[in-house]
Coordinates of C-alpha atoms in Angstrom, one line a residue:
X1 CA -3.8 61.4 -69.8
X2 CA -7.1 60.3 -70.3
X3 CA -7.8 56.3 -71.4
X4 CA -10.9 55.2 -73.2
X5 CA -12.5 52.2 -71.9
X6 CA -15.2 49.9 -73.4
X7 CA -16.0 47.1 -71.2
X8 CA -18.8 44.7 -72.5
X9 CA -19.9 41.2 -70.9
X10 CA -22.6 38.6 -72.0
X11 CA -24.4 35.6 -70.1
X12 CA -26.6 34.5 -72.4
X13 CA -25.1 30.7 -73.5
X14 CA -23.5 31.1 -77.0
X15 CA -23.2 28.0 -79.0
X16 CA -20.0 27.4 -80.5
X17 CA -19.6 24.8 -83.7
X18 CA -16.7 21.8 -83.6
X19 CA -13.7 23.2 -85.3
X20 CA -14.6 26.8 -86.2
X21 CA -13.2 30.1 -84.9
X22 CA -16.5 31.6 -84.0
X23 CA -16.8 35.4 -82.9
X24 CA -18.4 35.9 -79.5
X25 CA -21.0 38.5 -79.5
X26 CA -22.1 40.8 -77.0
X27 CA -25.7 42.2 -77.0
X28 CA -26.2 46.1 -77.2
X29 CA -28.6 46.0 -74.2
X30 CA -26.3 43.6 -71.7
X31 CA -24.0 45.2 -68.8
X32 CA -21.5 47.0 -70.7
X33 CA -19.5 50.7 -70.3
X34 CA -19.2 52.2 -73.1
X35 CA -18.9 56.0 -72.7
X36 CA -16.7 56.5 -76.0
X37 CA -19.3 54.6 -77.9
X38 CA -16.9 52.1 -79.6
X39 CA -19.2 49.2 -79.1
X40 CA -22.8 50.6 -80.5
X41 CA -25.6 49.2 -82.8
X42 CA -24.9 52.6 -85.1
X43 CA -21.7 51.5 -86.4
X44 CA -18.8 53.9 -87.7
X45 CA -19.1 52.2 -91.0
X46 CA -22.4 52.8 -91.4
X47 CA -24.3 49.7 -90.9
X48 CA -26.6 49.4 -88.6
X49 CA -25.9 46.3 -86.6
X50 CA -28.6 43.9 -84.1
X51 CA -27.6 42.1 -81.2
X52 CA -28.8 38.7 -83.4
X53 CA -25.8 40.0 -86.0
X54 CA -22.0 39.2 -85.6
X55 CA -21.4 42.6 -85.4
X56 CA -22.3 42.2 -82.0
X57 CA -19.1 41.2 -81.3
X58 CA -17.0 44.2 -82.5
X59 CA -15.4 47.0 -80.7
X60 CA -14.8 50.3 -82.9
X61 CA -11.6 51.9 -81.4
X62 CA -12.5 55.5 -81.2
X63 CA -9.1 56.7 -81.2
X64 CA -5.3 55.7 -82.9
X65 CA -3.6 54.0 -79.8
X66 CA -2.1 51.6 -77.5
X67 CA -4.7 49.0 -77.1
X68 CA -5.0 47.1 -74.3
X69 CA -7.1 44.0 -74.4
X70 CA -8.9 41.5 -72.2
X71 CA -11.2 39.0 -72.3
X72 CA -12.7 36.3 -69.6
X73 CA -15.0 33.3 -70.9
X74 CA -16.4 30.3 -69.5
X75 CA -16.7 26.8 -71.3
X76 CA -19.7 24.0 -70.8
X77 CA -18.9 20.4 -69.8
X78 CA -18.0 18.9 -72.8
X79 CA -16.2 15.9 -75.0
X80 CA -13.8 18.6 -76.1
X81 CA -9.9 18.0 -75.5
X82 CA -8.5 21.5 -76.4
X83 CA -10.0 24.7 -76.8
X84 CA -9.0 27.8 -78.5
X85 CA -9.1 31.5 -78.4
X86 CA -7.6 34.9 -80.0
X87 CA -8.1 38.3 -80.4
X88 CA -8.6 39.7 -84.2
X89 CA -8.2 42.9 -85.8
X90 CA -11.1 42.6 -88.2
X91 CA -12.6 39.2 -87.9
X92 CA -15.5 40.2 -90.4
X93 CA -13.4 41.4 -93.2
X94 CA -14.6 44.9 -92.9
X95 CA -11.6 46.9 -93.8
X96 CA -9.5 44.0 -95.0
X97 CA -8.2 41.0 -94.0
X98 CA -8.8 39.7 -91.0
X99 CA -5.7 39.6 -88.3
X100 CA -5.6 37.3 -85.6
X101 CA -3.4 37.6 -82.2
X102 CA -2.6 36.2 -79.3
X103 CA -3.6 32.6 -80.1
X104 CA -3.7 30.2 -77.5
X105 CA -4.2 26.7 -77.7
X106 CA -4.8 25.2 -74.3
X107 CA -5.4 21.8 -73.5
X108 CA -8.2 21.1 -70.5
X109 CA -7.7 21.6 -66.8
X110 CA -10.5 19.9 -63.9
X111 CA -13.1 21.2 -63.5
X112 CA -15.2 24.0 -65.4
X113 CA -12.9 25.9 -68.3
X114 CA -12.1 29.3 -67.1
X115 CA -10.4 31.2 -69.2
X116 CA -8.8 35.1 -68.8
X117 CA -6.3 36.3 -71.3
X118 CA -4.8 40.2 -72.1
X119 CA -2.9 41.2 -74.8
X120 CA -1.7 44.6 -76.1
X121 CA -1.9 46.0 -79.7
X122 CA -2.1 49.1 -81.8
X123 CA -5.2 49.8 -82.0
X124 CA -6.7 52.2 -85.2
X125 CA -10.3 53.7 -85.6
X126 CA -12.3 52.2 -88.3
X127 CA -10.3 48.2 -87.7
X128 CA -12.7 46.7 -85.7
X129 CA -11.6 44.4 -82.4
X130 CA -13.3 41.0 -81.9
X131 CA -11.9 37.9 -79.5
X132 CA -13.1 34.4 -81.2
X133 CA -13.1 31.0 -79.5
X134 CA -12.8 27.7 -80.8
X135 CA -13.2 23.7 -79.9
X136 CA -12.9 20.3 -81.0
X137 CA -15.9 18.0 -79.4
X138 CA -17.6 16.9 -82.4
X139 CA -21.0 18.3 -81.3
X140 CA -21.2 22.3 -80.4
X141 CA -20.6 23.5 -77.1
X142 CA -21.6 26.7 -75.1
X143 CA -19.5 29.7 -74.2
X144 CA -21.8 30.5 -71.0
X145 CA -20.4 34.1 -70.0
X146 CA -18.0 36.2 -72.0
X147 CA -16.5 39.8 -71.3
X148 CA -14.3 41.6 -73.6
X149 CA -12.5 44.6 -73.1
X150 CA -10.5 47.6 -74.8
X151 CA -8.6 50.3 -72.7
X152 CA -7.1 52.5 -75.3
X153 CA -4.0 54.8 -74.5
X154 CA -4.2 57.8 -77.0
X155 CA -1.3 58.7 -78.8

């Protein structure tokens, strides 16, 4: 049985606000494998997205399956005491209403914030996948690398 893979990952620093979910984005032109084309600046909705754009963080799922996802992300040094993160069907409002999963809350460990997470979901063309992060120092804080993933089992 074949899977379909999209595997994207980002080192430029993203800044993330104080108390906002914020979408991480992945530029078109970093290290990513995308042979199924599910993360591309051509869009399947039409719009033709940048690497500047949110769309940047948005995986297409080419197919109706069982979606396996991951995601790895590393936080700053910071005055934060608890950071965030979850996966979201939608988290532009594209095709409706946004849809968030797998929410963690986690408080800080010593040391640099290191975060991996995987979570499994149905997974339908045309919903587009995003994984948002959030914080609460009260000035903004980087993400400073980011990969996101999508293995989809086909029906």
């Amino acid at each position: 049985m074949t899977v379909y893979v999209c595997s994207l990952s980002a080192s430029p620093d993203q800044l993330i606000q104080p108390g906002t979910y914020t979408l991480l984005t992945f530029p078109f032109e970093e290290d990513q494998l995308d042979y199924q084309l599910m993360h591309q600046p051509a869009q399947p909705d039409g719009y033709t997205a940048t690497s500047c754009d949110p769309r940047a963080g948005l995986i297409w799922p080419s197919c109706e399956g069982w979606g396996s996802l991951t995601a790895e992300f590393s936080w700053e040094p910071g005055g934060y005491s608890e950071i965030r993160d979850q996966f979201v069907r939608d988290p532009l409002g594209l095709a409706g209403e946004p849809n968030a999963t797998a929410l963690v809350h986690r408080p800080l460990s010593p040391g640099w914030q290191l975060i991996g997470k995987h979570h499994e979901i149905m997974v339908h063309p045309g919903v587009p996948l995003g994984v948002q992060v959030w914080h609460n120092d009260t000035v903004p804080r980087k993400v400073t690398y980011a990969q996101f993933k999508l293995a989809i089992h086909p029906w």
